[in-house]
Coordinates of C-alpha atoms and ligand atoms in Angstrom, one line a residue:
X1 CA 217.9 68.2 62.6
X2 CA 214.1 67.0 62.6
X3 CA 211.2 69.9 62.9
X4 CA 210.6 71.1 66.1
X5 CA 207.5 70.1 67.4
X6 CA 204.1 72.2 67.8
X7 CA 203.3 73.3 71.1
X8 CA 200.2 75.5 71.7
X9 CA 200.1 78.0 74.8
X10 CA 197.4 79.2 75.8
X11 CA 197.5 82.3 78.7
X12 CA 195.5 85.1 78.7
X13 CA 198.3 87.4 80.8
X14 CA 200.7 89.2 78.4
X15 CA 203.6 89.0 80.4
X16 CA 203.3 85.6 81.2
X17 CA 202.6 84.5 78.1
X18 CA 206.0 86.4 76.7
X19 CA 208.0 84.5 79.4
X20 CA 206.8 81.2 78.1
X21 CA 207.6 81.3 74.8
X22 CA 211.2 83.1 75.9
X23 CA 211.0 79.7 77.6
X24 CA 210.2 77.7 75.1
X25 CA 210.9 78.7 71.9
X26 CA 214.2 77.0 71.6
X27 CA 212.9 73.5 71.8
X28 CA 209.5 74.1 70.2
X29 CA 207.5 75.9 67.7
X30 CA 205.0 77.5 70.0
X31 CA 201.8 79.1 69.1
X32 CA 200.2 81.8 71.3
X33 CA 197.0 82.5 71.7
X34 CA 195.4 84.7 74.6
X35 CA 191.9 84.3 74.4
X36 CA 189.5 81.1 73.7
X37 CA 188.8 82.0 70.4
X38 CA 191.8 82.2 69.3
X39 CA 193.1 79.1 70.8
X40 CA 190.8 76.9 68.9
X41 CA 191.6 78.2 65.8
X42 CA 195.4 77.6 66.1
X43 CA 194.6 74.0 68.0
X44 CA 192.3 73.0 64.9
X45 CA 195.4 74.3 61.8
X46 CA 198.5 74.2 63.9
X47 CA 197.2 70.0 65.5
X48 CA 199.9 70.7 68.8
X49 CA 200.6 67.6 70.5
X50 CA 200.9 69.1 73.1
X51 CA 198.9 72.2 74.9
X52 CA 199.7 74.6 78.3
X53 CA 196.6 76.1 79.5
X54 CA 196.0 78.3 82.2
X55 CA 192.9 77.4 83.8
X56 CA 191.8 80.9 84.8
X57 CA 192.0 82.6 81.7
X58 CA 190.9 86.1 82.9
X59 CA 190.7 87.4 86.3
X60 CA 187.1 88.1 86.3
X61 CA 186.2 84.9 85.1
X62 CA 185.4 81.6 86.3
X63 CA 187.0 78.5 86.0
X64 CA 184.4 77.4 83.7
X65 CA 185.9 78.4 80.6
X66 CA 189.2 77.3 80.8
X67 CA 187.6 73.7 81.1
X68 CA 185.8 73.9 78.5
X69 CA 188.6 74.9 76.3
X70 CA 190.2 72.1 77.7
X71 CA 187.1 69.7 76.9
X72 CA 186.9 71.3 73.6
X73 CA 190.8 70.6 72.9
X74 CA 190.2 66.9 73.5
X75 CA 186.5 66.6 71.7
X76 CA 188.3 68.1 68.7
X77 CA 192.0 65.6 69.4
X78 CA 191.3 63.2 72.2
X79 CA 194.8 62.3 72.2
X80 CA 196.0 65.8 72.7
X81 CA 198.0 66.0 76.0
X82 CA 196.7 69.0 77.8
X83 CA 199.0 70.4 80.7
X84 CA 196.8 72.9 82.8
X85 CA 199.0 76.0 84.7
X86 CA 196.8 76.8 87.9
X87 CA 197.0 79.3 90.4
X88 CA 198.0 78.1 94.1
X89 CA 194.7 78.1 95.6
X90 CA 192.9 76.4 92.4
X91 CA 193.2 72.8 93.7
X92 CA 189.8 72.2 93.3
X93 CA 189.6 73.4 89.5
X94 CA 192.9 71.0 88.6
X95 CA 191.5 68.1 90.0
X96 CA 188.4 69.0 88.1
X97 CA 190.8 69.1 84.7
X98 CA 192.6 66.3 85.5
X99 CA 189.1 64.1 85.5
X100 CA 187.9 65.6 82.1
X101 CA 191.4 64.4 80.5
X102 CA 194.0 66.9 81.2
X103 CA 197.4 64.9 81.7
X104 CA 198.8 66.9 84.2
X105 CA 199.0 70.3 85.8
X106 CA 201.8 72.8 87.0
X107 CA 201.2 75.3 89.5
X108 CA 202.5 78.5 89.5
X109 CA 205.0 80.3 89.8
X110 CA 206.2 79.3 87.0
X111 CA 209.7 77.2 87.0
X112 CA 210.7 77.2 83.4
X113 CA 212.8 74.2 83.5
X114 CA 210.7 71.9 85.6
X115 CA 207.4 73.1 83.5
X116 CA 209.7 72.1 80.4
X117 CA 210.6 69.0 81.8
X118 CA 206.6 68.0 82.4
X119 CA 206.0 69.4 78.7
X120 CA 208.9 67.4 77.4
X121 CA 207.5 64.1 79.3
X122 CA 204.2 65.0 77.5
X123 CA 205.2 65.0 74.0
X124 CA 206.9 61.6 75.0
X125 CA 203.5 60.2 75.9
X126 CA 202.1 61.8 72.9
X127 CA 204.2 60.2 70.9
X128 CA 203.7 56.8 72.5
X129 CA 200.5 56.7 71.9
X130 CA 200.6 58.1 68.4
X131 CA 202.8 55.1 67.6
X132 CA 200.8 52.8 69.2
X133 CA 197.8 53.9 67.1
X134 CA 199.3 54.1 64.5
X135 CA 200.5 49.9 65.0
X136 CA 196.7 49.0 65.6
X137 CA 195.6 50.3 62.7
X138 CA 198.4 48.4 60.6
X139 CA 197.6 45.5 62.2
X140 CA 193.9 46.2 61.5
X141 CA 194.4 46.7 57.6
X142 CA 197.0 43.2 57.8
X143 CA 194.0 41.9 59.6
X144 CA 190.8 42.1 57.7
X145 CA 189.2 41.4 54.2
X146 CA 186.9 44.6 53.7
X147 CA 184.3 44.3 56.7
X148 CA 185.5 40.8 57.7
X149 CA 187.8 41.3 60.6
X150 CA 190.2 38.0 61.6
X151 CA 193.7 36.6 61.8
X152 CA 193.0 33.0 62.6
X153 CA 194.1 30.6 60.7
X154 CA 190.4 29.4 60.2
X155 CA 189.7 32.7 59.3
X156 CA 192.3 33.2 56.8
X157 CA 191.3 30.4 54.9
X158 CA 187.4 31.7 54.7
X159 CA 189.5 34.8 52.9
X160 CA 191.1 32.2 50.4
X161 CA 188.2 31.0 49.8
X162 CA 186.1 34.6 49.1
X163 CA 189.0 35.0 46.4
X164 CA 188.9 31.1 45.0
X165 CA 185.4 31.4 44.1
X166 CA 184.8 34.9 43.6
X167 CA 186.1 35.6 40.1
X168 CA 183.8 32.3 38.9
X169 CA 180.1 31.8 38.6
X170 CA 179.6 28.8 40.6
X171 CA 177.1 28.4 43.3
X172 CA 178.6 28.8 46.8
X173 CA 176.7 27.1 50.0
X174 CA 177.9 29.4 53.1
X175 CA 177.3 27.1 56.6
X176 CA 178.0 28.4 60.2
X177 CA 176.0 29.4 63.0
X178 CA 173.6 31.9 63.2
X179 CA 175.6 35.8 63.6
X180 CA 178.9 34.2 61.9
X181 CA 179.0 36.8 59.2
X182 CA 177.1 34.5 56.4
X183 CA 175.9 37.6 54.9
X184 CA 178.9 39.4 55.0
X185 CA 180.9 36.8 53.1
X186 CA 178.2 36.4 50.7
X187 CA 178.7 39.7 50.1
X188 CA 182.1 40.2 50.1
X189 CA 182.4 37.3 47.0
X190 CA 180.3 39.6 45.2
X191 CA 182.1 42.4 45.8
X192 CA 185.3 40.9 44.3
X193 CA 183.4 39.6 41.3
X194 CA 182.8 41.2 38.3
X195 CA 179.4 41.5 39.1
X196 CA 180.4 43.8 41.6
X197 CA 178.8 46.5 39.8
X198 CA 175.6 45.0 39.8
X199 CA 172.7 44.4 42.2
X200 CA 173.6 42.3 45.3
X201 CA 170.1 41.0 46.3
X202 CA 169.1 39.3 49.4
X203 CA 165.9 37.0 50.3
X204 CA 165.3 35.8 53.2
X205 CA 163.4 32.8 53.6
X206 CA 162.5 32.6 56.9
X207 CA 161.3 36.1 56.9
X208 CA 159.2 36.1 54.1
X209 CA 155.5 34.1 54.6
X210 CA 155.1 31.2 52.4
X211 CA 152.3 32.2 50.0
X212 CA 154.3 35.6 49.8
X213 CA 157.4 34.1 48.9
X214 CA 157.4 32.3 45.1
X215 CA 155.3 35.9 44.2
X216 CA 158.7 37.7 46.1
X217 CA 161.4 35.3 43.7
X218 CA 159.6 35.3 40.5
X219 CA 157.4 37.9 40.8
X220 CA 153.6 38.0 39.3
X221 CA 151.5 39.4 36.8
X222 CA 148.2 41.6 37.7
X223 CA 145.6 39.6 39.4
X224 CA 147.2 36.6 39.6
X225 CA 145.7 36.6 43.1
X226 CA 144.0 38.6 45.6
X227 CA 146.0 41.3 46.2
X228 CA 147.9 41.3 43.2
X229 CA 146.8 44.9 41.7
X230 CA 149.4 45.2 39.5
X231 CA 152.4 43.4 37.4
X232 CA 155.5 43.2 39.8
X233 CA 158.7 42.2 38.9
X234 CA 160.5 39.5 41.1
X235 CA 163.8 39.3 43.4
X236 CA 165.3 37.0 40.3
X237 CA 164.4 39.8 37.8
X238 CA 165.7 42.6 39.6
X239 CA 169.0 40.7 40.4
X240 CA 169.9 40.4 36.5
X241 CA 173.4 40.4 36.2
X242 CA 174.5 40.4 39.9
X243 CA 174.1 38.2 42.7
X244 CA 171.3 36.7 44.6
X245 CA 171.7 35.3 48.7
X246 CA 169.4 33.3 50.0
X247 CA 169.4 33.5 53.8
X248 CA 167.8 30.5 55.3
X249 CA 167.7 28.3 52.5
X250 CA 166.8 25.6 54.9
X251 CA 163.1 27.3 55.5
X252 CA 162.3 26.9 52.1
X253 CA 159.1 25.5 51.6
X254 CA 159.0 22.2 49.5
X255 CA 156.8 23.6 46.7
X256 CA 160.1 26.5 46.1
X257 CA 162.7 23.9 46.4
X258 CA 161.1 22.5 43.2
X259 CA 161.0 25.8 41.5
X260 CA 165.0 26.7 42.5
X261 CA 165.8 23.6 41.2
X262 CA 164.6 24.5 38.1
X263 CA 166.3 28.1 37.6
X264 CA 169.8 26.8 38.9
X265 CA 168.9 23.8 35.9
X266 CA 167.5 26.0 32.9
X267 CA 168.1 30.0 34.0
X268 CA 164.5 30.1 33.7
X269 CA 161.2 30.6 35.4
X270 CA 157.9 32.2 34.9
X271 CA 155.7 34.9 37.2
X272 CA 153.5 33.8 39.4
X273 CA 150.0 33.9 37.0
X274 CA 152.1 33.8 33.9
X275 CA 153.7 31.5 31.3
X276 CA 155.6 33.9 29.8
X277 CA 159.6 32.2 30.2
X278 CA 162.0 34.8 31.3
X279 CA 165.8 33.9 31.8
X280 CA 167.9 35.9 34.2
X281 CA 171.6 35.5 34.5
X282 CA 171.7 35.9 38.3
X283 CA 174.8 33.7 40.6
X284 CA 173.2 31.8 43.9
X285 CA 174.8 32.3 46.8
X286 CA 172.9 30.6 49.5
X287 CA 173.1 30.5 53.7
X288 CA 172.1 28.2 56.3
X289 CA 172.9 27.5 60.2
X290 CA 171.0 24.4 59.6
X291 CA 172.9 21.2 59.3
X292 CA 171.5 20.8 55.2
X293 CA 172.4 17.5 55.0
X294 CA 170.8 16.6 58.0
X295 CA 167.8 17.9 56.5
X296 CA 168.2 16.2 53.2
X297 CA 168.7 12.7 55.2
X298 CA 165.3 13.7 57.2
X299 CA 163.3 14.3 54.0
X300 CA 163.0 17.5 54.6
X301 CA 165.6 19.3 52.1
X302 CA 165.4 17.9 48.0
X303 CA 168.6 15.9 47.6
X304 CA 168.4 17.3 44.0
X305 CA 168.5 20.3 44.8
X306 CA 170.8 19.6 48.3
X307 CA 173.5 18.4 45.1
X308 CA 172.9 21.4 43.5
X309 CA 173.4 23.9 46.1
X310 CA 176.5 22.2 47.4
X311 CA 178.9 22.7 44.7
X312 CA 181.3 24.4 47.1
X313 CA 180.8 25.2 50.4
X314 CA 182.6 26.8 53.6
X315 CA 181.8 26.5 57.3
X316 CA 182.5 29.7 58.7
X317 CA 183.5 29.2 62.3
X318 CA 181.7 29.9 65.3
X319 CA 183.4 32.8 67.4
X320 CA 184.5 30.9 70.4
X321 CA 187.0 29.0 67.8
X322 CA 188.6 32.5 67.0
X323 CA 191.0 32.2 69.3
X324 CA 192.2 36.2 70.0
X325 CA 190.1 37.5 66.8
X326 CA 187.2 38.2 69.2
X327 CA 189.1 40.9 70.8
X328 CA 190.3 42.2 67.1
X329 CA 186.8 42.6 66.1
X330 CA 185.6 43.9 69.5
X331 CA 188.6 46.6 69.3
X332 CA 187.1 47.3 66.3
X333 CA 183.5 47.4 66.8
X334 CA 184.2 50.1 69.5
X335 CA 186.3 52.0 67.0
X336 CA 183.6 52.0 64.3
X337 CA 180.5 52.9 67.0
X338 CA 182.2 55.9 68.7
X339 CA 182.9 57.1 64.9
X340 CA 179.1 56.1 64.3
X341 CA 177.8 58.6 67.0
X342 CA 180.3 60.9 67.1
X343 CA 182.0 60.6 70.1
X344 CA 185.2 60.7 71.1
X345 CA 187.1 57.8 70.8
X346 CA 186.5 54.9 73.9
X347 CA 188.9 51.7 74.4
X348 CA 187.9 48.7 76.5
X349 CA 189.8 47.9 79.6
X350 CA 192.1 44.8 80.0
X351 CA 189.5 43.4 82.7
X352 CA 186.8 44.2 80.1
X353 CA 188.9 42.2 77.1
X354 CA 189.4 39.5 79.2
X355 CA 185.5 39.0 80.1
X356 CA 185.0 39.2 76.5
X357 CA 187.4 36.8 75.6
X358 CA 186.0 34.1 78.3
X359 CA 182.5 34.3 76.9
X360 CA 180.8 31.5 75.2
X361 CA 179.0 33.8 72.6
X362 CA 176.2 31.7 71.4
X363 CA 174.9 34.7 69.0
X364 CA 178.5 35.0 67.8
X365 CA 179.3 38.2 66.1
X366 CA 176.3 39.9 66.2
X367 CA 175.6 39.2 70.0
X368 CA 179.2 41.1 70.2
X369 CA 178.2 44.1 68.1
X370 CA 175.3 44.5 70.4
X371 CA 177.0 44.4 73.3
X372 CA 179.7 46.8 72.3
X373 CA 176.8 49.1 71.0
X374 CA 175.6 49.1 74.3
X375 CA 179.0 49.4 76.5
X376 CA 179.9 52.3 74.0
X377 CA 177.4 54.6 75.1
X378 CA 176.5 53.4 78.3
X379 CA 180.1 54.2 79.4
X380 CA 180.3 56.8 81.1
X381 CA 184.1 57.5 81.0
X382 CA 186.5 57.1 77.9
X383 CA 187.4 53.4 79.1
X384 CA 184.8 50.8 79.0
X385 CA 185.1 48.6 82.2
X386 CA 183.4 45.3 82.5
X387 CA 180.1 46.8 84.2
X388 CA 179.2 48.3 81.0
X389 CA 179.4 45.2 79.3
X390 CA 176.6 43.8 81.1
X391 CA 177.4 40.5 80.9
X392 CA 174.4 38.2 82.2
X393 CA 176.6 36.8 85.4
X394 CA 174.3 33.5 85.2
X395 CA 175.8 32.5 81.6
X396 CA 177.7 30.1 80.9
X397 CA 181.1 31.5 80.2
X398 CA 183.7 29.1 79.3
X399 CA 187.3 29.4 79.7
X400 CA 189.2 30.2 76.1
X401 CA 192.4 31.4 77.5
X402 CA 195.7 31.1 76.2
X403 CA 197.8 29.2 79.3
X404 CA 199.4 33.1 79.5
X405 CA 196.4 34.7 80.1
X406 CA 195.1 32.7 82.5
X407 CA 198.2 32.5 84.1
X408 CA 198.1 36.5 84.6
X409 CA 194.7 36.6 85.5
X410 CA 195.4 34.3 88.4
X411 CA 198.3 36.3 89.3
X412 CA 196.6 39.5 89.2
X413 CA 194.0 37.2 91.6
X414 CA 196.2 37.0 93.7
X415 CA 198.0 39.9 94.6
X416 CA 194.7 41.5 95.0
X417 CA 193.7 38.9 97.6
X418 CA 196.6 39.3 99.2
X419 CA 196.5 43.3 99.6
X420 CA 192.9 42.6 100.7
X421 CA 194.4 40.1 103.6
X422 CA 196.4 42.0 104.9
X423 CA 194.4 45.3 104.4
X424 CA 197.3 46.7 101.6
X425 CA 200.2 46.1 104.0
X426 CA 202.6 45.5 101.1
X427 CA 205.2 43.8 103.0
X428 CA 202.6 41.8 104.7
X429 CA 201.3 41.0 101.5
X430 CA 204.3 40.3 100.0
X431 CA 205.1 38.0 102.4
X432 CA 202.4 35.8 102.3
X433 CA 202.8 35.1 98.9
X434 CA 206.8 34.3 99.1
X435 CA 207.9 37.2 97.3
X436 CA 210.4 40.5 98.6
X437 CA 209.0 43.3 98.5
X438 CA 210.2 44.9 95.3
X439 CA 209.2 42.2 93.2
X440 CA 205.6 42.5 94.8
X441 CA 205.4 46.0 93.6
X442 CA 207.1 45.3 90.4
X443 CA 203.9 42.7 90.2
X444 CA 201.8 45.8 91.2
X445 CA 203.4 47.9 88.2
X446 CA 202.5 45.1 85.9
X447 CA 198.8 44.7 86.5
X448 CA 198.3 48.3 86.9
X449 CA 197.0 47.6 90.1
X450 CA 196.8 51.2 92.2
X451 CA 197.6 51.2 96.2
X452 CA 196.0 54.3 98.3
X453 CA 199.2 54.6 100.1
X454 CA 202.3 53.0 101.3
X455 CA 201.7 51.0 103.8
Ligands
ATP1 N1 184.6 38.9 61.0 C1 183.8 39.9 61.2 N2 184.3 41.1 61.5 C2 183.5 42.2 61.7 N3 182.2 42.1 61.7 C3 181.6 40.9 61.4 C4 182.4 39.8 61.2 N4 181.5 38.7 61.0 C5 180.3 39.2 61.1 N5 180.3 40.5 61.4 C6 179.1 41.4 61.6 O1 178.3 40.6 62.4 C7 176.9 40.8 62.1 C8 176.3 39.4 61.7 O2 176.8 39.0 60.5 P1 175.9 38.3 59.4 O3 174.6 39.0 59.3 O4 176.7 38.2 58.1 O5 175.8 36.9 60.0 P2 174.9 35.7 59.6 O6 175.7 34.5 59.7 O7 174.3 35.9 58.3 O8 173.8 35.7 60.7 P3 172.3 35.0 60.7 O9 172.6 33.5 60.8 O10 171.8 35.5 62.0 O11 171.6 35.5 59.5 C9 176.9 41.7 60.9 O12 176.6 43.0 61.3 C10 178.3 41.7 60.3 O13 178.7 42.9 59.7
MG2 MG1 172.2 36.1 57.9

């Protein structure tokens, strides 16, 4: 026979509290506590799955605490199913508990076998759920190469490639639009190196001013120009051994593109102000959302040093060409935020997944993980609707369904229309689109659409 199950009760009346576990005992292993203190400890060593709490815990006092054992409960577990046992005349205070994240709530007098049945139904759910987390995060670890999140096929090849070139030396162009994760693949082939120990340095050449930026690669020797009050070692020198990325490359001035041509020829260059030689043994990786060749046709970019650069090369591909990994790495961003700032765990509705999956995403990646950075603690509840997306309504949002999906979403379009028709007469509504009744609320069911009554 498996274990019994942990099931935490929480009453602060003796008596009561004896009936219960009489009650349930048999079918669980229950803990007892009778006083707030008490009850956290056991919740945070015994991890119930489930937890009975009586809202009023002691005559003279209020409400209050009993909710904020309950909030306490699910700050410490969110996915801790919290059954709260109220009085008759405490309505109010349930309703209260049943917004902050209790799953249900029994009123007294106690019934043992239909309060076992609604404890039984909660350890179902718990379970559920349990599983269901336990699948994501599978399919998380199936679905990602360290921080790289993806299980496109276009994706999966940008992991062959990280492991192709990563154990050689070999200069690597990385192309894609801008917030495609060039740094993070840049990054990732020097993680699985065996420089991996070793600095991983990154220059940006955009960022860097142009009479700043040889002195920032090479470095320079004291008063070599105005300014420079002392020796200072260069991006090249301090990389020795590891890896050096080059964001950018396509801003790099055409006085540099001579100079990197000459390291990635002879391992060798001099400070600025200097003739001393120093060699480094440093691997280029290098980045652009430029079209390089482009460039190089234009005159702008050194066709030497174009060749040289482009020994291998990957186009990562924009997000819109991800196909379902959008959702993957928004699922995740949300994950990794609320863990970021400490708050309890938030998952994005279906609505909200499908307005993320019909965007355009010109920034990509990183315009997501601003957005979900927002809509993580702008949400006010646990779920993150569309509203806190914040989707600008005037962009352009292009339609990246599967035929299934859009299929739904037009269903779910039009039962709604319907119900608003016919002011949620379900037959009514039924009707009008050609289906019996049952099978209209079955389609209900489906799209978790909610009706105020029967009608
Ligand atoms: N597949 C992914 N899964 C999870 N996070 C990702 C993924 N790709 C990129 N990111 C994240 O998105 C952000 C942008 O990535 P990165 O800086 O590597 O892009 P980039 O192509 O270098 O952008 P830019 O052109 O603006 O420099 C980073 O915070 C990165 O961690
Ligand atoms: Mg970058």
């Amino acid at each position: 026979m498996s274990r019994k199950a942990s099931l935490l009760i929480v009453e602060d009346d003796r008596e009561t509290l004896k009936q219960l576990e009489w009650a349930f005992s048999k079918f669980y292993k229950v803990f007892k506590a009778d006083n707030p203190k008490r009850a956290i400890e056991l919740f945070e060593v015994e991890k119930p799955k489930v937890v009975l709490l009586d809202i009023s815990l002691s005559a003279d006092s209020e409400e209050k605490e009993g909710l904020a054992l309950l909030e306490k409960f699910l700050s410490i577990n969110p996915i801790t199913k919290v059954i709260i046992v109220t009085g008759h005349d405490e309505d109010k205070t349930a309703i209260k508990a049943i917004r902050l994240g209790a799953t249900d709530y029994y009123v007294k007098p106690i019934k043992p076998p239909e309060l076992r049945a609604m404890v039984e139904r909660a350890f179902h759910i718990a379970n559920i759920e349990l599983k269901s987390i336990a699948n994501s995060r599978r399919k998380l670890e199936e679905n990602r190469y360290g921080d790289i999140i993806g299980s496109c096929p276009e994706i999966k090849k940008v992991f062959n490639f990280i492991d192709s070139v990563a154990k050689t030396d070999t200069t690597v162009l990385i192309l894609g639009e801008s917030g495609t994760g060039k740094e993070l693949v840049a990054k990732a082939i020097h993680e699985q190196s065996h420089r991996k120990d070793k600095p991983f340095v990154v220059i940006n050449c955009s960022a860097i001013p142009e009479n700043l930026l040889e002195s920032e690669l090479f470095g320079h020797e004291k008063g070599s120009f105005t300014g420079a009050y002392s020796q200072k070692k260069g991006k090249f020198e301090l990389a020795e051994d590891g890896t050096i990325f080059f964001d950018e490359i396509g801003e790099i001035p055409p006085i540099l593109q001579v100079k990197l041509l000459r390291f990635l020829q002879e391992k060798e260059f001099e400070r600025v102000g200097g003739t001393k030689k120093y060699k480094v043994n440093a691997r280029i990786i290098v980045a652009t959302n430029r079209d390089l060749k482009k460039e190089m046709e234009m005159g702008n970019f050194r066709e030497d040093l174009y060749y040289r650069l482009n020994v291998v090369s990957i186009t990562l591909p924009p997000l819109r060409e991800r196909g379902r990994d959008v959702i993957l790495i928004a699922r995740y961003l949300v994950d990794k935020y609320c863990e970021e700032n400490k708050i309890p765990p938030k998952s994005l509705s279906r609505e909200a997944e499908l307005e993320i999956r019909k965007y355009n995403w010109p920034g990509n990646i990183r315009e997501l993980e601003n957005l979900i950075k927002r809509a993580v603690i702008m949400s006010p509840s646990n779920v993150i609707f569309p509203d806190a997306l914040g989707f600008d309504q005037s962009t352009d949002s292009r339609e990246i369904l599967t035929l299934k999906e859009a299929k739904e979403e037009i269903e779910r379009k039009y039962l709604l229309d319907a119900l608003q028709r016919n002011k949620g007469f379900i037959s009514r509504a039924a009707k009008d689109l050609g289906v019996s009744r049952g099978t209209f609320y079955d389609l209900l069911k489906k799209h978790n659409i909610e009706i105020d009554e029967e009608k």
